[in-house]
PDB file of C-alpha atoms in Angstrom:
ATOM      1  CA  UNK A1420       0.000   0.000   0.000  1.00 86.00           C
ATOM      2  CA  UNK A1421       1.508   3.650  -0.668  1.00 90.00           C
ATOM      3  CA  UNK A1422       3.233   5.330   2.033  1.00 92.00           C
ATOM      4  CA  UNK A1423       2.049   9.298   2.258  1.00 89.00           C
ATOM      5  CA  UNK A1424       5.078  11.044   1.141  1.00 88.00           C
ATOM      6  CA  UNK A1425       5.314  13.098   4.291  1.00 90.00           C
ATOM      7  CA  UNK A1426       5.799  10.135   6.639  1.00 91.00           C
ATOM      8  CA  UNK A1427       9.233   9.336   7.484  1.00 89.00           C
ATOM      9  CA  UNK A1428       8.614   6.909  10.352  1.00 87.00           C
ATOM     10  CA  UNK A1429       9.888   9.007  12.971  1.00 88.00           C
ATOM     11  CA  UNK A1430       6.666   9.986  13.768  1.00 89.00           C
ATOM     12  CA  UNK A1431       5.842   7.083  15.856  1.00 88.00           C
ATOM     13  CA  UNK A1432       6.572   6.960  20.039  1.00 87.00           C
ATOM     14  CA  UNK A1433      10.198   6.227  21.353  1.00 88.00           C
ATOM     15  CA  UNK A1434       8.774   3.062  22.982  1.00 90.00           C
ATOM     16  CA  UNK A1435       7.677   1.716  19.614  1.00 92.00           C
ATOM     17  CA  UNK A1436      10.659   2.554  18.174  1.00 89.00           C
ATOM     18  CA  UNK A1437      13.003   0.944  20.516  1.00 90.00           C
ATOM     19  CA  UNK A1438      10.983  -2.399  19.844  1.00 92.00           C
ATOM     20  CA  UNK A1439      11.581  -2.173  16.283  1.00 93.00           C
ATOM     21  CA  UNK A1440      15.391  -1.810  16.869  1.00 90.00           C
ATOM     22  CA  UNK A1441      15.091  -5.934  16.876  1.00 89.00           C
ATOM     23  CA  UNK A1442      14.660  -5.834  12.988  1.00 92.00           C
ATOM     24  CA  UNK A1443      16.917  -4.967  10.359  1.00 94.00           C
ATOM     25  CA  UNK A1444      16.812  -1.125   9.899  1.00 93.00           C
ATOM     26  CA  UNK A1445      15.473  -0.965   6.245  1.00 93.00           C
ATOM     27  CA  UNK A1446      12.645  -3.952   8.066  1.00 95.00           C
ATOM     28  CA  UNK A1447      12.368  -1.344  10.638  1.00 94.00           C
ATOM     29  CA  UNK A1448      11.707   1.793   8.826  1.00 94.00           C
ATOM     30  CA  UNK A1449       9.375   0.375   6.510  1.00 95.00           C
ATOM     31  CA  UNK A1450       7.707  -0.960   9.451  1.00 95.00           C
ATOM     32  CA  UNK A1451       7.102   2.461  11.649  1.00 95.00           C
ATOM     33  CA  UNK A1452       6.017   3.812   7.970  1.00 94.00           C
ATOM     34  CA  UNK A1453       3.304   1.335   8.305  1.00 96.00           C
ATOM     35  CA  UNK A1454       2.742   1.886  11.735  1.00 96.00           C
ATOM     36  CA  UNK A1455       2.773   5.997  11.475  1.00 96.00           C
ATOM     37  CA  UNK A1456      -0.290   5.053   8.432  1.00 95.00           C
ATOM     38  CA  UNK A1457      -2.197   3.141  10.971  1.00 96.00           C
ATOM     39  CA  UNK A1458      -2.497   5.806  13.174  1.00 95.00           C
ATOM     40  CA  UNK A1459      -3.009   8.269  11.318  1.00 94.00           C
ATOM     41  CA  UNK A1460      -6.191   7.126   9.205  1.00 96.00           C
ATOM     42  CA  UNK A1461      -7.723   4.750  12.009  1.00 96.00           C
ATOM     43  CA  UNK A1462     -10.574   7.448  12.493  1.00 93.00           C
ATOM     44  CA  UNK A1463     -11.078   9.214   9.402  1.00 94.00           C
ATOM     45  CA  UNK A1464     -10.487   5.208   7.149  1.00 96.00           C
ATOM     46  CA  UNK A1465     -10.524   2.710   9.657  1.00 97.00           C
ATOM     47  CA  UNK A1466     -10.623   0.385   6.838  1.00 97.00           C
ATOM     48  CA  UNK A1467      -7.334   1.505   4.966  1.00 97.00           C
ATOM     49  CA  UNK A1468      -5.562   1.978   8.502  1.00 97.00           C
ATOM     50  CA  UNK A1469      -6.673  -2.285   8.845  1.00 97.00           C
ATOM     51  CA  UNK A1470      -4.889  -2.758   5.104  1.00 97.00           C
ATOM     52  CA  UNK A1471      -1.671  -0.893   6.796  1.00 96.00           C
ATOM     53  CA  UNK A1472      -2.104  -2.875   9.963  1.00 97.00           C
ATOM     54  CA  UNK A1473      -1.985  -6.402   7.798  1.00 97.00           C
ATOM     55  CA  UNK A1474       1.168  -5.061   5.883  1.00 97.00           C
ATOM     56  CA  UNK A1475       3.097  -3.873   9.138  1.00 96.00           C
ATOM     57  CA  UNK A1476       1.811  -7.258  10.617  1.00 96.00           C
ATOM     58  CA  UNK A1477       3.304  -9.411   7.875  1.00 96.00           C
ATOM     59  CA  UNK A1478       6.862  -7.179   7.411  1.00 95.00           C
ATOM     60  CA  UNK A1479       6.760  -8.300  11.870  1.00 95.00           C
ATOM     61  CA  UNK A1480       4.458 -10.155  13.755  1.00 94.00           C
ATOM     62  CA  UNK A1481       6.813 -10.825  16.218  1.00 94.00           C
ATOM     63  CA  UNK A1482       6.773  -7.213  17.326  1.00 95.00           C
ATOM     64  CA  UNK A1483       3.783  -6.596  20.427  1.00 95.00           C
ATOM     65  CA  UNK A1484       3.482  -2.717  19.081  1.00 95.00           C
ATOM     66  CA  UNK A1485       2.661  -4.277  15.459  1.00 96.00           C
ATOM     67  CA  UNK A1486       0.067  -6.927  16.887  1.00 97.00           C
ATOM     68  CA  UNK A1487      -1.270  -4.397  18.822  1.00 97.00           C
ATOM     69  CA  UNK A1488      -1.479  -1.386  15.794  1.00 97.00           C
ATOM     70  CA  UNK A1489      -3.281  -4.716  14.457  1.00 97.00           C
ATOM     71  CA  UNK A1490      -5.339  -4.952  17.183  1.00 97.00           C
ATOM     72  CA  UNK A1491      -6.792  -1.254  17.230  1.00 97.00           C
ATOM     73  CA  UNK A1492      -7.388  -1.410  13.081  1.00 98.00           C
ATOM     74  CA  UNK A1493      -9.156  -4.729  13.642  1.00 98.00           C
ATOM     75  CA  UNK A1494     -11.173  -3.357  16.617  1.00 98.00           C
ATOM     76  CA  UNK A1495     -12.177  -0.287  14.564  1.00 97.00           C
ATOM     77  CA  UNK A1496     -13.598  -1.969  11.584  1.00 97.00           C
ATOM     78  CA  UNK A1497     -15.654  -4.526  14.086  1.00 97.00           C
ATOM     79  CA  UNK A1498     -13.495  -7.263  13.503  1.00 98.00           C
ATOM     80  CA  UNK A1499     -13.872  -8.619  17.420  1.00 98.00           C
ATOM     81  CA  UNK A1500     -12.193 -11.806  16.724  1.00 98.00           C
ATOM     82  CA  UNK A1501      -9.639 -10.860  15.080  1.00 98.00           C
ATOM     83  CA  UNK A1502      -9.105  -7.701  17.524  1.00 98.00           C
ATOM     84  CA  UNK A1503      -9.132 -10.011  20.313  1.00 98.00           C
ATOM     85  CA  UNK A1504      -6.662 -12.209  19.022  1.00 97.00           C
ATOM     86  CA  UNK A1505      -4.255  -9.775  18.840  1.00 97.00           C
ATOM     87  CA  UNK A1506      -4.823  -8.021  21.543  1.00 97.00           C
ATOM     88  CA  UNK A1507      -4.545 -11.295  23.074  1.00 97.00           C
ATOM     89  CA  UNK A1508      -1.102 -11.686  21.370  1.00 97.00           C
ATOM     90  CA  UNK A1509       0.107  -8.202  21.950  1.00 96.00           C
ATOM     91  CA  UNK A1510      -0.089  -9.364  26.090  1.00 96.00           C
ATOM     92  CA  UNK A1511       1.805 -12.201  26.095  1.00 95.00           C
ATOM     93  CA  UNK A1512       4.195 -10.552  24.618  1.00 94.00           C
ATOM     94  CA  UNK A1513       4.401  -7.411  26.684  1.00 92.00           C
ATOM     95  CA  UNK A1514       2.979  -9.213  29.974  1.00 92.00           C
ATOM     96  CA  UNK A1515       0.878  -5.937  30.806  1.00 91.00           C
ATOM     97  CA  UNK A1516      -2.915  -5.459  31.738  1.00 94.00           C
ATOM     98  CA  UNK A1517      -3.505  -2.482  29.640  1.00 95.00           C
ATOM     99  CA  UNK A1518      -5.281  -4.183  26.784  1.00 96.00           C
ATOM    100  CA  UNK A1519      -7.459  -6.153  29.236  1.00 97.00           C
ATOM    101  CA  UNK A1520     -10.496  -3.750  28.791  1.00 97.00           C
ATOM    102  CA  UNK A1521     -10.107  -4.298  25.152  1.00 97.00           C
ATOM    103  CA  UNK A1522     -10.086  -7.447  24.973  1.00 98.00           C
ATOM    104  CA  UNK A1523     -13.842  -7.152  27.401  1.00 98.00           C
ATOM    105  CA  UNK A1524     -15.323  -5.226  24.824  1.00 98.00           C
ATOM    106  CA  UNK A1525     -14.012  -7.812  22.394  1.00 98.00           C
ATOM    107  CA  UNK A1526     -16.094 -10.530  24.054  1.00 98.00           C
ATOM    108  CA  UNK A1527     -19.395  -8.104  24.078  1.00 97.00           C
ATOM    109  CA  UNK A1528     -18.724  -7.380  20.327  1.00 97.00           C
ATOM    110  CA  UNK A1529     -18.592 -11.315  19.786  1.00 98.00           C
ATOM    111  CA  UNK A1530     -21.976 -11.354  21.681  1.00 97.00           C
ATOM    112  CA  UNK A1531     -20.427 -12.992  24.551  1.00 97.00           C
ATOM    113  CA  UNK A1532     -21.222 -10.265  27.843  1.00 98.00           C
ATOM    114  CA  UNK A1533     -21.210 -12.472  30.537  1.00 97.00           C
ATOM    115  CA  UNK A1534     -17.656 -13.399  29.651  1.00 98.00           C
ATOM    116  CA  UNK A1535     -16.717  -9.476  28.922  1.00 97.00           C
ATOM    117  CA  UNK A1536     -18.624  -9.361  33.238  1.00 97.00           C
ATOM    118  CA  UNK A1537     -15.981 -12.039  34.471  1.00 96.00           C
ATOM    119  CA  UNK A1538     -13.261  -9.950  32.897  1.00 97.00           C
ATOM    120  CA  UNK A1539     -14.303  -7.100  34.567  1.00 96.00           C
ATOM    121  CA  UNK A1540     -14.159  -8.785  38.224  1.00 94.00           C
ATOM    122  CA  UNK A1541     -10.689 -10.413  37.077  1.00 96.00           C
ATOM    123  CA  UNK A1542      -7.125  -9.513  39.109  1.00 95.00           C
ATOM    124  CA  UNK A1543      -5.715  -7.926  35.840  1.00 94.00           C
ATOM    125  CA  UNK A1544      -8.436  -4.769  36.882  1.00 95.00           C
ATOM    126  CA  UNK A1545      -6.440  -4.072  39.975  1.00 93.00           C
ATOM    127  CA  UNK A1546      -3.303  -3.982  37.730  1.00 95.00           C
ATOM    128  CA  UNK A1547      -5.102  -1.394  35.493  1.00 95.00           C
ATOM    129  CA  UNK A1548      -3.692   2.215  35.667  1.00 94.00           C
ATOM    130  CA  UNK A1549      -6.910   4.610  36.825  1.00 94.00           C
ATOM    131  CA  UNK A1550      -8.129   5.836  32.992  1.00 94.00           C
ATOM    132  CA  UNK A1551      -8.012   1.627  32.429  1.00 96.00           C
ATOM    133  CA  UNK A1552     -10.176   1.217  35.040  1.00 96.00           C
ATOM    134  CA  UNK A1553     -12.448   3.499  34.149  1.00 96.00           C
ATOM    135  CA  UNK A1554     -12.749   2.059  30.813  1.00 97.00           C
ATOM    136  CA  UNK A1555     -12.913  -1.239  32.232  1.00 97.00           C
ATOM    137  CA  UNK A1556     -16.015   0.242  34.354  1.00 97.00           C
ATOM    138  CA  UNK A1557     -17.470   1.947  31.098  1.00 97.00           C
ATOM    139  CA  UNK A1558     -17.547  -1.993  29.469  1.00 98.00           C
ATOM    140  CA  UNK A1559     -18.917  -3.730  32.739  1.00 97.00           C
ATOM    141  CA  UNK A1560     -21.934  -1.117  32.575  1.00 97.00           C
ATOM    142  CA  UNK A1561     -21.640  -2.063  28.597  1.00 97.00           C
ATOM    143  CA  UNK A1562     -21.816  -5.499  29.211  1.00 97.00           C
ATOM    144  CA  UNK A1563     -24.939  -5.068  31.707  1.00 97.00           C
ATOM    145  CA  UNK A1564     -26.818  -3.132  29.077  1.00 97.00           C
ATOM    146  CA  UNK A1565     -26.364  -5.712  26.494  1.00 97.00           C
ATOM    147  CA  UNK A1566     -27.952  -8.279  28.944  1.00 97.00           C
ATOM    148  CA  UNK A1567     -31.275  -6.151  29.541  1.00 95.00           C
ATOM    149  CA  UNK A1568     -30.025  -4.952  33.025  1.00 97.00           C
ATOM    150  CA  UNK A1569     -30.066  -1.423  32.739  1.00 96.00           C
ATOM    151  CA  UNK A1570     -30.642  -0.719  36.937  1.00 96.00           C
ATOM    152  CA  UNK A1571     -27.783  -2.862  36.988  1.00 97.00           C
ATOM    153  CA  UNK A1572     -25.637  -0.450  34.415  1.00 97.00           C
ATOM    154  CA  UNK A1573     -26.759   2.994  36.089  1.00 97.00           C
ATOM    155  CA  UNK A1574     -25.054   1.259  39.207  1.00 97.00           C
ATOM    156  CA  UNK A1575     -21.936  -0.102  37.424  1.00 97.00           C
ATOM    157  CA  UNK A1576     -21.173   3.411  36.713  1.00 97.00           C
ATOM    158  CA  UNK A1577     -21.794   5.547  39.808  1.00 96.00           C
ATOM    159  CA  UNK A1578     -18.167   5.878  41.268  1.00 94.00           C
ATOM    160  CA  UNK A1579     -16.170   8.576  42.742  1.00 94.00           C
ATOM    161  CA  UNK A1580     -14.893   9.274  39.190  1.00 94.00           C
ATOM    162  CA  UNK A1581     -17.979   9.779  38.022  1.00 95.00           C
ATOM    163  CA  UNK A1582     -19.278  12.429  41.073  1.00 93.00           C
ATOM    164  CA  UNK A1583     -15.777  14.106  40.900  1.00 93.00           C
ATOM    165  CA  UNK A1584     -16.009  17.724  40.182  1.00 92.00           C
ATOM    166  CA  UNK A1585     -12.399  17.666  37.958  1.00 93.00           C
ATOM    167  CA  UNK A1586     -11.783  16.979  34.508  1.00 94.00           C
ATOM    168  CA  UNK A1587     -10.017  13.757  33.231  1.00 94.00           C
ATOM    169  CA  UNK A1588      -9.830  12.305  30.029  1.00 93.00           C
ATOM    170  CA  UNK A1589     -12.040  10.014  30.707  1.00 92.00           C
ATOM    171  CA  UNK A1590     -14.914  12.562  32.484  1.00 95.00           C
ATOM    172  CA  UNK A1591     -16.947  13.103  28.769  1.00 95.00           C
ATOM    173  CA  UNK A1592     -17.549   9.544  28.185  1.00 95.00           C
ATOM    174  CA  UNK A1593     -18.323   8.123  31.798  1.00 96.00           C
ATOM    175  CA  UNK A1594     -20.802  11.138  32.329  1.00 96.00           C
ATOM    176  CA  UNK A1595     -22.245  10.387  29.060  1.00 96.00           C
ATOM    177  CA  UNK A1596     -22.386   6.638  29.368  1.00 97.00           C
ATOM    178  CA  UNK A1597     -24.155   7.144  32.409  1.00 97.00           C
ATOM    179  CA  UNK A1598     -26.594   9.884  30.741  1.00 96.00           C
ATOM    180  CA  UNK A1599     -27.426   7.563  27.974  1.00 96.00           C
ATOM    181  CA  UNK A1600     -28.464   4.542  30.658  1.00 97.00           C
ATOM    182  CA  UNK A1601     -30.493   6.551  32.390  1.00 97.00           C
ATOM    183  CA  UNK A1602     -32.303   7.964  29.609  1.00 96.00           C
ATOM    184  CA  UNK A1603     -32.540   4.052  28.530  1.00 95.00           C
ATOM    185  CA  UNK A1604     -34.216   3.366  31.869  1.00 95.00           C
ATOM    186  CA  UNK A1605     -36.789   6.215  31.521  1.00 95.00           C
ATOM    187  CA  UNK A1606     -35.454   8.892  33.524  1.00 96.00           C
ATOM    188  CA  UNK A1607     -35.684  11.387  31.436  1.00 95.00           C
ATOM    189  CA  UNK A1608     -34.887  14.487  33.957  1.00 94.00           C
ATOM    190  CA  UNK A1609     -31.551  12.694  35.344  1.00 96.00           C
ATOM    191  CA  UNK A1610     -30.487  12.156  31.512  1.00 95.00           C
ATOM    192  CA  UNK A1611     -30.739  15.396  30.560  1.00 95.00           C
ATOM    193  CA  UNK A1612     -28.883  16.506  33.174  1.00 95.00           C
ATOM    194  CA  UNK A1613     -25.869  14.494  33.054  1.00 96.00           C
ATOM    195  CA  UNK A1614     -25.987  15.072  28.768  1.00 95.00           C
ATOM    196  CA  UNK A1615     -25.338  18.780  30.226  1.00 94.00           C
ATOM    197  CA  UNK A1616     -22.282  17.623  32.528  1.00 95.00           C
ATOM    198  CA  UNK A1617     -21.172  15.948  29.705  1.00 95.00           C
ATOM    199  CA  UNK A1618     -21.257  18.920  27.335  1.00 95.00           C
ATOM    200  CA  UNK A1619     -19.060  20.689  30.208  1.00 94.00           C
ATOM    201  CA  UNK A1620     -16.358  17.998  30.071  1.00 94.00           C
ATOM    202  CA  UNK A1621     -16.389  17.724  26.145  1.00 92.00           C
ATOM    203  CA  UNK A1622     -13.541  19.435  25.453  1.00 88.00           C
ATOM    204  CA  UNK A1623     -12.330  18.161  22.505  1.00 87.00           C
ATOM    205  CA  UNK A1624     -15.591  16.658  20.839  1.00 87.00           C
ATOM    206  CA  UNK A1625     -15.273  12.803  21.994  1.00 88.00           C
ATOM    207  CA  UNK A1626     -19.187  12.228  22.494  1.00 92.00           C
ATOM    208  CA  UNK A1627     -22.188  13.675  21.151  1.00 91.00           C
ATOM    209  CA  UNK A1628     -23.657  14.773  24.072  1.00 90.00           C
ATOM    210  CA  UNK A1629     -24.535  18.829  22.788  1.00 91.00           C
ATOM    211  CA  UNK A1630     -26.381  16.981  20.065  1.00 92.00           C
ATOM    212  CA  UNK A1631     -28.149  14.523  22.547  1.00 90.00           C
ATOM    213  CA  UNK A1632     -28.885  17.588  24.672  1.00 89.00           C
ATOM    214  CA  UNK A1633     -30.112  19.513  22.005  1.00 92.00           C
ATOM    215  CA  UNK A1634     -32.502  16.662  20.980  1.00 90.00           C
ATOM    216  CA  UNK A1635     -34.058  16.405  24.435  1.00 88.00           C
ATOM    217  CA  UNK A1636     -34.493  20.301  24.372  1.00 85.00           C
ATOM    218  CA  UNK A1637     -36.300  20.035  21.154  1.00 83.00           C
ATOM    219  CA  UNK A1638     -33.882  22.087  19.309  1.00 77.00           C
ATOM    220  CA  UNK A1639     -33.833  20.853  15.301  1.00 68.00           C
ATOM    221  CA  UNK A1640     -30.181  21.977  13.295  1.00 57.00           C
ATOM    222  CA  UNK A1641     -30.562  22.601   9.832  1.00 63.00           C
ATOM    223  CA  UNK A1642     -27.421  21.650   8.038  1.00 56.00           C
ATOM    224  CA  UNK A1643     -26.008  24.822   6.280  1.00 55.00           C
ATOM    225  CA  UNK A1644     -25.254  22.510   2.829  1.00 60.00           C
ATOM    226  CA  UNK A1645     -28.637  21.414   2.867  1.00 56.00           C
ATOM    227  CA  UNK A1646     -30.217  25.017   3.383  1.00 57.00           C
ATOM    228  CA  UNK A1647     -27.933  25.853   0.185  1.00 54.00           C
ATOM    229  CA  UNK A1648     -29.204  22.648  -1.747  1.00 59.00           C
ATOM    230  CA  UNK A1649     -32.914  24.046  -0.570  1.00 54.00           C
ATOM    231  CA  UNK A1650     -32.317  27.297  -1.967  1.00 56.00           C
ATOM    232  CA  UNK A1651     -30.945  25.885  -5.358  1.00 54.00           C
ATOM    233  CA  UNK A1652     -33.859  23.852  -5.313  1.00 58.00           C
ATOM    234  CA  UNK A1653     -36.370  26.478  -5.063  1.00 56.00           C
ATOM    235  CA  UNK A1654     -34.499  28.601  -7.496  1.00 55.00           C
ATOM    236  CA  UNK A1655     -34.832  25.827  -9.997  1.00 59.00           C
ATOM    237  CA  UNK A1656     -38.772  25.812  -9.421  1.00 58.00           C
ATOM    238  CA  UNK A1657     -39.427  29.143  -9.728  1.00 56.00           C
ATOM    239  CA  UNK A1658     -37.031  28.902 -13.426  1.00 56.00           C
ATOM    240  CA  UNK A1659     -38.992  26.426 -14.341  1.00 55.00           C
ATOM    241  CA  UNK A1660     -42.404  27.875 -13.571  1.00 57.00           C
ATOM    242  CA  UNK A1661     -41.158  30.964 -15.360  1.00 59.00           C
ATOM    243  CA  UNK A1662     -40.818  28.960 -18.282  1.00 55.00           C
ATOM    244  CA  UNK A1663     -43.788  27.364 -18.131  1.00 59.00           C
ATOM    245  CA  UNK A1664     -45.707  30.689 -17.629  1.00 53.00           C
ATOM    246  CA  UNK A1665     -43.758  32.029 -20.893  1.00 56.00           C
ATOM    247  CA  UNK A1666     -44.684  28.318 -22.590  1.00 57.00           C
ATOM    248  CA  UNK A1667     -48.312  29.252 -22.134  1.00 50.00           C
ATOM    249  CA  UNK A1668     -48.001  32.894 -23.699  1.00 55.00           C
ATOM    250  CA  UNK A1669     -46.494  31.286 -26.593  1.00 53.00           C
ATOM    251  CA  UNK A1670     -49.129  28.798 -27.130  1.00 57.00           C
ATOM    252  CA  UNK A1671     -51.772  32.053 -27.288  1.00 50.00           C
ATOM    253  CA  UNK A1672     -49.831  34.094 -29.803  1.00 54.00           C
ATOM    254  CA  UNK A1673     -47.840  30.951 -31.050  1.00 50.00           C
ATOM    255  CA  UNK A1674     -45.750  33.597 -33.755  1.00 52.00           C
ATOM    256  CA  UNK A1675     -46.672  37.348 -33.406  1.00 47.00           C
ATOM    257  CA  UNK A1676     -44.713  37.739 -36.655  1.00 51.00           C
ATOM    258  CA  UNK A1677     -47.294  35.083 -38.751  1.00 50.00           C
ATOM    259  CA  UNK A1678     -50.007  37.629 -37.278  1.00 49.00           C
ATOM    260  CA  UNK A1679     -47.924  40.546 -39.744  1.00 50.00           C
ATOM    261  CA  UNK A1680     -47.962  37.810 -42.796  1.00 46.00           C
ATOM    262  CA  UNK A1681     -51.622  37.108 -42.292  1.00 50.00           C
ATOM    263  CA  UNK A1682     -51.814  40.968 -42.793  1.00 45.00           C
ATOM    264  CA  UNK A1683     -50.236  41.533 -45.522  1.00 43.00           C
ATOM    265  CA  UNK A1684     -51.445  38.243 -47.438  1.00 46.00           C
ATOM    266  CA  UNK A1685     -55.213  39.585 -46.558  1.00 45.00           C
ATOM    267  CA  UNK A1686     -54.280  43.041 -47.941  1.00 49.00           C
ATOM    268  CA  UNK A1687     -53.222  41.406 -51.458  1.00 41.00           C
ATOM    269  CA  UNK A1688     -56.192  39.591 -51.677  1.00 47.00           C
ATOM    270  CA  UNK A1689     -58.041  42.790 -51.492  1.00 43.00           C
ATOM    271  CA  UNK A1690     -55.439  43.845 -54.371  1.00 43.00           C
TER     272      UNK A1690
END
């Protein structure tokens, strides 16, 4: 697959680097090239970032950063299986717990929630750094949902992280997340509310809780390209009942200049 010509390879963390150091260094650059691809279309072209994941993965699968780049591009086209596989992969070789809440949401994806439950009471959560446990929390109260226990959710997720006052990177989604299961479970008043605490910690556009919000309020956007396709639109109506209008004249003096002939044809007659 073509490499952007602005990527050099050196974009990509010191950590990953230093693993690729195991490879030959032509191996190696062409590698972080891959790698540098991956991350960088994941969200806009999830699916190209997967064909850049499969090349990176056969150029090294013996590197954890590679099955793990594999991992992410699998995980963002829904490919739970595969995801899980490699996220599986990616921790035997690294020995950490960070992937663990991953690989949970893995097992809902496959339709499996109880499993993605046991995960979520397993000793690799204690290992979990506090933004990991918070996602692992975010796929317990997933998992719950999934099974039809939505009390059970709105409980999952009421922690101290989630009545803290400050700002993490993780505030948006659990106050959302817990918005959108209460809203599930009827309570309307409560959603609405916590959309608008979600809206507050949104910094950078993660969730769609302004647009939730606005939908409870009632408030309707009108996309600006469709208010200029609605003009063009009505500007094309009113041309074409213009010509219409002008059709009709026509048909009632078909040729004023025949009229003139008529005239003069009558008058030679007369002659």
């Amino acid at each position: 697959m073509p490499i952007s010509e602005d990527v050099t390879g050196e974009e990509i963390d010191k950590d990953v680097r230093q693993e690729l150091q195991s490879l030959p260094k032509t191996l190696a650059e062409d590698v972080a090239k891959n790698l540098v691809m991956v991350a960088r279309l994941i969200d806009e072209d999830p699916e190209a970032a997967y064909g850049y994941s499969k090349v990176a993965l056969r150029l090294a699968s013996r590197v954890a950063a590679v099955r793990e780049a594999a991992g992410f591009a699998a995980y963002a086209n829904q490919k739970y299986s595969e995801a899980l596989a490699e996220f599986r992969a990616a921790r035997r070789m690294t020995g950490t717990a960070e992937l663990w809440p991953l690989m949970a949401d893995c097992e809902r994806g496959l339709g499996r929630p109880e499993k993605a439950l046991d995960m979520a009471g397993a000793p690799e959560v204690q290992k979990l750094d506090k933004a990991g446990q918070v996602e692992m929390r975010l796929v317990a109260a997933g998992a719950r949902r999934d099974m039809g226990q939505l009390d059970a959710a709105i409980v999952t997720l009421q922690s101290s992280e989630l009545a803290s006052q400050a700002v993490q990177p993780w505030t948006a989604r659990l106050r959302y997340a817990y918005a959108d299961a209460l809203l599930a479970a009827d309570r309307a008043d409560e959603a609405r509310e916590w959309f608008a605490k979600a809206v507050e910690a949104d910094r950078d556009g993660s969730t769609d809780a302004s647009d939730r919000l606005a939908e409870m309020d009632g408030v309707e956007f009108i996309d600006a390209h469709d208010e200029a396709d609605a003009d063009v639109d009505a500007a094309s109506d009113t041309s074409a009942d213009e010509a219409e209008t002008e059709d009709v004249r026509m048909d009632l003096d078909p040729d004023p200049d025949n009229g003139d002939a008529d005239k003069a044809e009558t008058d030679v007659d007369k002659d």
